[in-house]
Amino acid sequence: AGNADANHVCEEHHSKSGAGIQSRPFGRHAETEAHAARAEREKELFERRFHVIGLDIIRHEQHHEQDKEEDETYLKILTLLKNGENVFLTGFAGTGKSYILNKLKEYFKKKLTITSTTGIAAVNVKGQTLHSWAGVGLCRNTVYNTVEKIKKRPTQYRQIMNCKILAVDEISMLNIEAFEYINEVLREVRECNDPFGGIQVFFIGDFFQLPPVEKEGEIRHYCFDSPVWDKLGLKNVVLKKNYRQNEEN
């Protein structure tokens, strides 16, 4: 009734003024028409731009799915580490290992020491090489001599003694001899007979992609063949979905 009265007033005004102004609808009908017109304009704009942004939309959906799955895995690993468990994270290239390591670094901050078995990988994870951090060099001196040198270096000695969680990226490239040597050095420095001197460890790597470095002609000896690996009681987490391949495709 209100709309009818309003339209009647408008028509009356139009007839009295003699102006060529058309009356406009009021109320819900006007809102519905405006909404429909706006939706149609947005649809046209979207269709004109779709050939440009369509691929980005698809990528956004893929990244959203990736983030969701990686976050779920991250939370599982975070829970294991917070519970004091030793963890081994593995998976092919592009499955999200670096993403999870970075998330853990954000959470634990200085409590998580980041190392890698190679210099290039250490730069990528913004850490240092395991050999440098542990003060073992090329692992050629006797364990006793290496330990004595470390004890004479206050900074290195403190960082080993204060280490809470040790992350080792590209663990697959560490051969069994170096793995056991570093284990013995850490046990002696920390005066603790537990594996790695009682330091909680988080290993990351893919033994299929990057095998241990050996001299030419020598048989490869993987660190997981060491009794130390078994004594660590590692919880294995395997990433299977290759997001990097999906993005390339």
PDB file of C-alpha atoms in Angstrom:
ATOM      1  CA  ALA A   1       0.000   0.000   0.000  1.00  0.00           C
ATOM      2  CA  GLY A   2       2.877   2.334   0.909  1.00  0.00           C
ATOM      3  CA  ASN A   3       4.534   1.697  -2.487  1.00  0.00           C
ATOM      4  CA  ALA A   4       1.248   2.323  -4.325  1.00  0.00           C
ATOM      5  CA  ASP A   5       0.763   5.644  -2.509  1.00  0.00           C
ATOM      6  CA  ALA A   6       4.325   6.635  -3.249  1.00  0.00           C
ATOM      7  CA  ASN A   7       3.962   5.854  -6.952  1.00  0.00           C
ATOM      8  CA  HIS A   8       0.666   7.733  -7.051  1.00  0.00           C
ATOM      9  CA  VAL A   9       2.354  10.793  -5.545  1.00  0.00           C
ATOM     10  CA  CYS A  10       5.136  10.538  -8.087  1.00  0.00           C
ATOM     11  CA  GLU A  11       2.717  10.294 -10.996  1.00  0.00           C
ATOM     12  CA  GLU A  12       0.679  13.215  -9.659  1.00  0.00           C
ATOM     13  CA  HIS A  13       3.820  15.314  -9.357  1.00  0.00           C
ATOM     14  CA  HIS A  14       4.782  14.344 -12.914  1.00  0.00           C
ATOM     15  CA  SER A  15       1.432  15.412 -14.322  1.00  0.00           C
ATOM     16  CA  LYS A  16       1.465  18.696 -12.438  1.00  0.00           C
ATOM     17  CA  SER A  17       4.987  19.678 -13.338  1.00  0.00           C
ATOM     18  CA  GLY A  18       4.700  18.634 -16.937  1.00  0.00           C
ATOM     19  CA  ALA A  19       8.367  17.612 -16.803  1.00  0.00           C
ATOM     20  CA  GLY A  20       9.508  14.656 -18.879  1.00  0.00           C
ATOM     21  CA  ILE A  21      10.867  12.779 -15.846  1.00  0.00           C
ATOM     22  CA  GLN A  22       9.846   9.123 -15.593  1.00  0.00           C
ATOM     23  CA  SER A  23       8.799   7.834 -12.220  1.00  0.00           C
ATOM     24  CA  ARG A  24      11.243   5.292 -10.639  1.00  0.00           C
ATOM     25  CA  PRO A  25      10.191   2.233  -8.649  1.00  0.00           C
ATOM     26  CA  PHE A  26      10.587   2.221  -4.888  1.00  0.00           C
ATOM     27  CA  GLY A  27      10.870  -0.479  -2.187  1.00  0.00           C
ATOM     28  CA  ARG A  28      11.914  -4.146  -2.579  1.00  0.00           C
ATOM     29  CA  HIS A  29      11.303  -4.213  -6.312  1.00  0.00           C
ATOM     30  CA  ALA A  30      13.899  -1.488  -6.828  1.00  0.00           C
ATOM     31  CA  GLU A  31      16.430  -3.270  -4.615  1.00  0.00           C
ATOM     32  CA  THR A  32      15.927  -6.541  -6.504  1.00  0.00           C
ATOM     33  CA  GLU A  33      16.436  -4.874  -9.882  1.00  0.00           C
ATOM     34  CA  ALA A  34      19.550  -3.066  -8.684  1.00  0.00           C
ATOM     35  CA  HIS A  35      21.003  -6.279  -7.273  1.00  0.00           C
ATOM     36  CA  ALA A  36      20.312  -8.158 -10.510  1.00  0.00           C
ATOM     37  CA  ALA A  37      21.904  -5.418 -12.597  1.00  0.00           C
ATOM     38  CA  ARG A  38      24.990  -5.332 -10.370  1.00  0.00           C
ATOM     39  CA  ALA A  39      25.329  -9.126 -10.521  1.00  0.00           C
ATOM     40  CA  GLU A  40      25.076  -9.039 -14.305  1.00  0.00           C
ATOM     41  CA  ARG A  41      27.793  -6.393 -14.565  1.00  0.00           C
ATOM     42  CA  GLU A  42      30.073  -8.405 -12.263  1.00  0.00           C
ATOM     43  CA  LYS A  43      29.436 -11.510 -14.338  1.00  0.00           C
ATOM     44  CA  GLU A  44      30.385  -9.681 -17.551  1.00  0.00           C
ATOM     45  CA  LEU A  45      33.566  -8.334 -15.979  1.00  0.00           C
ATOM     46  CA  PHE A  46      34.448 -11.779 -14.683  1.00  0.00           C
ATOM     47  CA  GLU A  47      33.875 -13.416 -18.083  1.00  0.00           C
ATOM     48  CA  ARG A  48      36.027 -10.813 -19.868  1.00  0.00           C
ATOM     49  CA  ARG A  49      38.881 -11.348 -17.410  1.00  0.00           C
ATOM     50  CA  PHE A  50      38.545 -15.085 -16.917  1.00  0.00           C
ATOM     51  CA  HIS A  51      41.037 -15.955 -19.641  1.00  0.00           C
ATOM     52  CA  VAL A  52      43.617 -13.975 -17.663  1.00  0.00           C
ATOM     53  CA  ILE A  53      42.791 -14.878 -14.074  1.00  0.00           C
ATOM     54  CA  GLY A  54      41.371 -18.360 -14.579  1.00  0.00           C
ATOM     55  CA  LEU A  55      44.733 -20.066 -14.123  1.00  0.00           C
ATOM     56  CA  ASP A  56      45.415 -18.050 -10.980  1.00  0.00           C
ATOM     57  CA  ILE A  57      42.062 -19.165  -9.545  1.00  0.00           C
ATOM     58  CA  ILE A  58      42.951 -22.801 -10.167  1.00  0.00           C
ATOM     59  CA  ARG A  59      46.361 -22.307  -8.584  1.00  0.00           C
ATOM     60  CA  HIS A  60      44.780 -20.613  -5.591  1.00  0.00           C
ATOM     61  CA  GLU A  61      42.522 -23.636  -5.055  1.00  0.00           C
ATOM     62  CA  GLN A  62      45.499 -25.985  -5.372  1.00  0.00           C
ATOM     63  CA  HIS A  63      47.539 -23.941  -2.884  1.00  0.00           C
ATOM     64  CA  HIS A  64      44.587 -23.838  -0.498  1.00  0.00           C
ATOM     65  CA  GLU A  65      44.385 -27.633  -0.609  1.00  0.00           C
ATOM     66  CA  GLN A  66      48.161 -27.893  -0.219  1.00  0.00           C
ATOM     67  CA  ASP A  67      48.228 -25.540   2.770  1.00  0.00           C
ATOM     68  CA  LYS A  68      45.426 -27.480   4.460  1.00  0.00           C
ATOM     69  CA  GLU A  69      47.124 -30.874   4.103  1.00  0.00           C
ATOM     70  CA  GLU A  70      50.572 -29.524   4.997  1.00  0.00           C
ATOM     71  CA  ASP A  71      49.160 -27.777   8.060  1.00  0.00           C
ATOM     72  CA  GLU A  72      47.578 -31.046   9.219  1.00  0.00           C
ATOM     73  CA  THR A  73      50.932 -32.819   8.865  1.00  0.00           C
ATOM     74  CA  TYR A  74      52.703 -29.927  10.566  1.00  0.00           C
ATOM     75  CA  LEU A  75      50.366 -30.141  13.562  1.00  0.00           C
ATOM     76  CA  LYS A  76      50.980 -33.889  13.866  1.00  0.00           C
ATOM     77  CA  ILE A  77      54.755 -33.394  13.823  1.00  0.00           C
ATOM     78  CA  LEU A  78      54.486 -30.459  16.217  1.00  0.00           C
ATOM     79  CA  THR A  79      52.584 -32.652  18.667  1.00  0.00           C
ATOM     80  CA  LEU A  80      55.205 -35.408  18.424  1.00  0.00           C
ATOM     81  CA  LEU A  81      58.058 -32.977  19.060  1.00  0.00           C
ATOM     82  CA  LYS A  82      56.251 -31.281  21.940  1.00  0.00           C
ATOM     83  CA  ASN A  83      55.824 -34.737  23.464  1.00  0.00           C
ATOM     84  CA  GLY A  84      59.595 -35.283  23.313  1.00  0.00           C
ATOM     85  CA  GLU A  85      59.588 -37.752  20.412  1.00  0.00           C
ATOM     86  CA  ASN A  86      62.382 -38.053  17.840  1.00  0.00           C
ATOM     87  CA  VAL A  87      60.980 -37.653  14.325  1.00  0.00           C
ATOM     88  CA  PHE A  88      62.064 -38.579  10.803  1.00  0.00           C
ATOM     89  CA  LEU A  89      60.270 -36.667   8.028  1.00  0.00           C
ATOM     90  CA  THR A  90      60.629 -38.004   4.502  1.00  0.00           C
ATOM     91  CA  GLY A  91      59.029 -37.661   1.075  1.00  0.00           C
ATOM     92  CA  PHE A  92      59.935 -36.937  -2.522  1.00  0.00           C
ATOM     93  CA  ALA A  93      60.946 -33.439  -3.638  1.00  0.00           C
ATOM     94  CA  GLY A  94      57.999 -31.048  -3.658  1.00  0.00           C
ATOM     95  CA  THR A  95      55.973 -32.778  -0.958  1.00  0.00           C
ATOM     96  CA  GLY A  96      56.334 -29.971   1.592  1.00  0.00           C
ATOM     97  CA  LYS A  97      59.302 -30.884   3.797  1.00  0.00           C
ATOM     98  CA  SER A  98      60.793 -27.374   3.702  1.00  0.00           C
ATOM     99  CA  TYR A  99      57.412 -25.796   4.412  1.00  0.00           C
ATOM    100  CA  ILE A 100      56.997 -27.879   7.567  1.00  0.00           C
ATOM    101  CA  LEU A 101      60.549 -27.176   8.731  1.00  0.00           C
ATOM    102  CA  ASN A 102      59.975 -23.432   8.352  1.00  0.00           C
ATOM    103  CA  LYS A 103      56.712 -23.645  10.300  1.00  0.00           C
ATOM    104  CA  LEU A 104      58.453 -25.511  13.109  1.00  0.00           C
ATOM    105  CA  LYS A 105      61.217 -22.922  13.147  1.00  0.00           C
ATOM    106  CA  GLU A 106      58.613 -20.184  13.573  1.00  0.00           C
ATOM    107  CA  TYR A 107      57.042 -22.042  16.478  1.00  0.00           C
ATOM    108  CA  PHE A 108      60.094 -23.240  18.425  1.00  0.00           C
ATOM    109  CA  LYS A 109      62.352 -20.297  17.535  1.00  0.00           C
ATOM    110  CA  LYS A 110      65.762 -20.680  19.253  1.00  0.00           C
ATOM    111  CA  LYS A 111      64.719 -23.960  20.851  1.00  0.00           C
ATOM    112  CA  LEU A 112      65.098 -25.599  17.413  1.00  0.00           C
ATOM    113  CA  THR A 113      68.649 -25.716  16.038  1.00  0.00           C
ATOM    114  CA  ILE A 114      68.634 -25.921  12.227  1.00  0.00           C
ATOM    115  CA  THR A 115      71.485 -27.765  10.493  1.00  0.00           C
ATOM    116  CA  SER A 116      72.053 -29.603   7.240  1.00  0.00           C
ATOM    117  CA  THR A 117      74.540 -32.119   5.913  1.00  0.00           C
ATOM    118  CA  THR A 118      75.670 -29.852   3.036  1.00  0.00           C
ATOM    119  CA  GLY A 119      76.589 -26.198   2.754  1.00  0.00           C
ATOM    120  CA  ILE A 120      74.068 -25.403   0.016  1.00  0.00           C
ATOM    121  CA  ALA A 121      71.215 -27.019   1.917  1.00  0.00           C
ATOM    122  CA  ALA A 122      72.287 -25.192   5.081  1.00  0.00           C
ATOM    123  CA  VAL A 123      71.960 -21.859   3.264  1.00  0.00           C
ATOM    124  CA  ASN A 124      68.507 -22.836   1.994  1.00  0.00           C
ATOM    125  CA  VAL A 125      67.242 -23.603   5.503  1.00  0.00           C
ATOM    126  CA  LYS A 126      69.072 -20.589   6.990  1.00  0.00           C
ATOM    127  CA  GLY A 127      71.138 -22.760   9.294  1.00  0.00           C
ATOM    128  CA  GLN A 128      74.648 -24.180   9.360  1.00  0.00           C
ATOM    129  CA  THR A 129      76.191 -27.491   8.438  1.00  0.00           C
ATOM    130  CA  LEU A 130      75.883 -30.278  10.979  1.00  0.00           C
ATOM    131  CA  HIS A 131      79.652 -30.787  10.895  1.00  0.00           C
ATOM    132  CA  SER A 132      80.302 -27.139  11.691  1.00  0.00           C
ATOM    133  CA  TRP A 133      77.687 -26.976  14.449  1.00  0.00           C
ATOM    134  CA  ALA A 134      78.968 -30.175  16.103  1.00  0.00           C
ATOM    135  CA  GLY A 135      82.614 -29.127  15.675  1.00  0.00           C
ATOM    136  CA  VAL A 136      83.600 -32.426  14.053  1.00  0.00           C
ATOM    137  CA  GLY A 137      85.211 -31.135  10.842  1.00  0.00           C
ATOM    138  CA  LEU A 138      85.711 -34.006   8.416  1.00  0.00           C
ATOM    139  CA  CYS A 139      85.311 -36.598  11.192  1.00  0.00           C
ATOM    140  CA  ARG A 140      88.922 -37.731  10.793  1.00  0.00           C
ATOM    141  CA  ASN A 141      90.338 -37.055  14.265  1.00  0.00           C
ATOM    142  CA  THR A 142      89.780 -39.398  17.156  1.00  0.00           C
ATOM    143  CA  VAL A 143      86.579 -38.790  19.089  1.00  0.00           C
ATOM    144  CA  TYR A 144      88.649 -37.963  22.171  1.00  0.00           C
ATOM    145  CA  ASN A 145      90.681 -35.233  20.387  1.00  0.00           C
ATOM    146  CA  THR A 146      87.566 -33.702  18.838  1.00  0.00           C
ATOM    147  CA  VAL A 147      85.785 -33.598  22.195  1.00  0.00           C
ATOM    148  CA  GLU A 148      88.786 -31.953  23.865  1.00  0.00           C
ATOM    149  CA  LYS A 149      88.892 -29.252  21.165  1.00  0.00           C
ATOM    150  CA  ILE A 150      85.170 -28.570  21.588  1.00  0.00           C
ATOM    151  CA  LYS A 151      85.562 -28.178  25.344  1.00  0.00           C
ATOM    152  CA  LYS A 152      88.195 -25.520  24.727  1.00  0.00           C
ATOM    153  CA  ARG A 153      85.787 -23.535  22.554  1.00  0.00           C
ATOM    154  CA  PRO A 154      83.254 -21.958  24.955  1.00  0.00           C
ATOM    155  CA  THR A 155      80.764 -20.878  22.288  1.00  0.00           C
ATOM    156  CA  GLN A 156      80.636 -24.254  20.584  1.00  0.00           C
ATOM    157  CA  TYR A 157      80.556 -26.119  23.859  1.00  0.00           C
ATOM    158  CA  ARG A 158      77.622 -24.037  25.112  1.00  0.00           C
ATOM    159  CA  GLN A 159      75.600 -24.454  21.920  1.00  0.00           C
ATOM    160  CA  ILE A 160      75.921 -28.231  22.145  1.00  0.00           C
ATOM    161  CA  MET A 161      75.105 -28.295  25.848  1.00  0.00           C
ATOM    162  CA  ASN A 162      72.117 -25.953  25.446  1.00  0.00           C
ATOM    163  CA  CYS A 163      70.648 -27.613  22.346  1.00  0.00           C
ATOM    164  CA  LYS A 164      67.058 -28.758  22.899  1.00  0.00           C
ATOM    165  CA  ILE A 165      65.954 -29.985  19.461  1.00  0.00           C
ATOM    166  CA  LEU A 166      68.417 -30.641  16.643  1.00  0.00           C
ATOM    167  CA  ALA A 167      67.006 -30.533  13.111  1.00  0.00           C
ATOM    168  CA  VAL A 168      69.157 -32.147  10.415  1.00  0.00           C
ATOM    169  CA  ASP A 169      68.083 -31.497   6.833  1.00  0.00           C
ATOM    170  CA  GLU A 170      69.192 -33.868   4.036  1.00  0.00           C
ATOM    171  CA  ILE A 171      70.013 -36.549   6.601  1.00  0.00           C
ATOM    172  CA  SER A 172      70.131 -39.072   3.747  1.00  0.00           C
ATOM    173  CA  MET A 173      73.474 -37.646   2.585  1.00  0.00           C
ATOM    174  CA  LEU A 174      75.167 -38.456   5.898  1.00  0.00           C
ATOM    175  CA  ASN A 175      76.934 -41.797   5.689  1.00  0.00           C
ATOM    176  CA  ILE A 176      76.903 -44.257   8.555  1.00  0.00           C
ATOM    177  CA  GLU A 177      80.471 -43.510   9.673  1.00  0.00           C
ATOM    178  CA  ALA A 178      79.867 -39.762  10.057  1.00  0.00           C
ATOM    179  CA  PHE A 179      76.490 -40.416  11.680  1.00  0.00           C
ATOM    180  CA  GLU A 180      77.994 -42.639  14.356  1.00  0.00           C
ATOM    181  CA  TYR A 181      81.010 -40.368  14.821  1.00  0.00           C
ATOM    182  CA  ILE A 182      78.815 -37.326  15.501  1.00  0.00           C
ATOM    183  CA  ASN A 183      76.702 -39.406  17.857  1.00  0.00           C
ATOM    184  CA  GLU A 184      79.773 -40.393  19.877  1.00  0.00           C
ATOM    185  CA  VAL A 185      81.082 -36.821  20.014  1.00  0.00           C
ATOM    186  CA  LEU A 186      77.772 -35.461  21.300  1.00  0.00           C
ATOM    187  CA  ARG A 187      77.510 -38.221  23.907  1.00  0.00           C
ATOM    188  CA  GLU A 188      81.013 -37.459  25.199  1.00  0.00           C
ATOM    189  CA  VAL A 189      80.609 -33.681  25.225  1.00  0.00           C
ATOM    190  CA  ARG A 190      77.262 -33.841  27.034  1.00  0.00           C
ATOM    191  CA  GLU A 191      78.404 -36.744  29.231  1.00  0.00           C
ATOM    192  CA  CYS A 192      75.208 -38.599  28.435  1.00  0.00           C
ATOM    193  CA  ASN A 193      75.054 -42.139  27.053  1.00  0.00           C
ATOM    194  CA  ASP A 194      71.726 -41.635  25.277  1.00  0.00           C
ATOM    195  CA  PRO A 195      71.821 -41.365  21.455  1.00  0.00           C
ATOM    196  CA  PHE A 196      73.081 -37.929  20.360  1.00  0.00           C
ATOM    197  CA  GLY A 197      73.834 -37.161  23.979  1.00  0.00           C
ATOM    198  CA  GLY A 198      70.151 -36.977  24.846  1.00  0.00           C
ATOM    199  CA  ILE A 199      69.389 -34.239  22.311  1.00  0.00           C
ATOM    200  CA  GLN A 200      65.949 -34.574  20.735  1.00  0.00           C
ATOM    201  CA  VAL A 201      66.336 -34.917  16.954  1.00  0.00           C
ATOM    202  CA  PHE A 202      64.250 -34.068  13.912  1.00  0.00           C
ATOM    203  CA  PHE A 203      65.656 -35.609  10.732  1.00  0.00           C
ATOM    204  CA  ILE A 204      64.490 -34.560   7.261  1.00  0.00           C
ATOM    205  CA  GLY A 205      65.488 -36.226   4.008  1.00  0.00           C
ATOM    206  CA  ASP A 206      64.784 -38.566   1.129  1.00  0.00           C
ATOM    207  CA  PHE A 207      67.071 -41.602   0.877  1.00  0.00           C
ATOM    208  CA  PHE A 208      65.806 -42.331  -2.647  1.00  0.00           C
ATOM    209  CA  GLN A 209      66.674 -38.891  -3.976  1.00  0.00           C
ATOM    210  CA  LEU A 210      69.940 -38.017  -2.203  1.00  0.00           C
ATOM    211  CA  PRO A 211      72.011 -41.016  -1.055  1.00  0.00           C
ATOM    212  CA  PRO A 212      75.048 -40.677   1.244  1.00  0.00           C
ATOM    213  CA  VAL A 213      78.298 -39.326  -0.139  1.00  0.00           C
ATOM    214  CA  GLU A 214      80.981 -41.994  -0.436  1.00  0.00           C
ATOM    215  CA  LYS A 215      84.363 -42.203  -2.120  1.00  0.00           C
ATOM    216  CA  GLU A 216      84.270 -43.386  -5.706  1.00  0.00           C
ATOM    217  CA  GLY A 217      83.855 -47.138  -5.941  1.00  0.00           C
ATOM    218  CA  GLU A 218      82.808 -47.573  -2.301  1.00  0.00           C
ATOM    219  CA  ILE A 219      79.519 -49.179  -1.347  1.00  0.00           C
ATOM    220  CA  ARG A 220      77.012 -46.750   0.086  1.00  0.00           C
ATOM    221  CA  HIS A 221      76.316 -47.220   3.779  1.00  0.00           C
ATOM    222  CA  TYR A 222      73.113 -45.529   4.898  1.00  0.00           C
ATOM    223  CA  CYS A 223      72.868 -44.055   8.376  1.00  0.00           C
ATOM    224  CA  PHE A 224      69.571 -45.861   9.021  1.00  0.00           C
ATOM    225  CA  ASP A 225      71.598 -49.109   9.059  1.00  0.00           C
ATOM    226  CA  SER A 226      73.300 -47.926  12.236  1.00  0.00           C
ATOM    227  CA  PRO A 227      72.113 -49.308  15.588  1.00  0.00           C
ATOM    228  CA  VAL A 228      72.006 -45.657  16.718  1.00  0.00           C
ATOM    229  CA  TRP A 229      69.133 -45.019  14.302  1.00  0.00           C
ATOM    230  CA  ASP A 230      67.096 -47.771  15.962  1.00  0.00           C
ATOM    231  CA  LYS A 231      67.968 -46.572  19.455  1.00  0.00           C
ATOM    232  CA  LEU A 232      66.596 -43.109  18.635  1.00  0.00           C
ATOM    233  CA  GLY A 233      63.122 -44.648  18.292  1.00  0.00           C
ATOM    234  CA  LEU A 234      62.222 -42.259  15.488  1.00  0.00           C
ATOM    235  CA  LYS A 235      58.590 -41.651  14.588  1.00  0.00           C
ATOM    236  CA  ASN A 236      58.422 -41.810  10.786  1.00  0.00           C
ATOM    237  CA  VAL A 237      56.289 -39.300   8.882  1.00  0.00           C
ATOM    238  CA  VAL A 238      55.980 -39.850   5.113  1.00  0.00           C
ATOM    239  CA  LEU A 239      54.751 -37.110   2.748  1.00  0.00           C
ATOM    240  CA  LYS A 240      53.301 -38.575  -0.447  1.00  0.00           C
ATOM    241  CA  LYS A 241      51.540 -35.838  -2.440  1.00  0.00           C
ATOM    242  CA  ASN A 242      53.787 -33.955  -4.873  1.00  0.00           C
ATOM    243  CA  TYR A 243      52.510 -30.369  -5.050  1.00  0.00           C
ATOM    244  CA  ARG A 244      55.497 -29.108  -7.017  1.00  0.00           C
ATOM    245  CA  GLN A 245      54.672 -31.460  -9.907  1.00  0.00           C
ATOM    246  CA  ASN A 246      51.054 -30.314  -9.834  1.00  0.00           C
ATOM    247  CA  GLU A 247      52.110 -26.684 -10.148  1.00  0.00           C
ATOM    248  CA  GLU A 248      54.430 -27.451 -13.066  1.00  0.00           C
ATOM    249  CA  ASN A 249      51.642 -29.307 -14.846  1.00  0.00           C
TER     250      ASN A 249
END
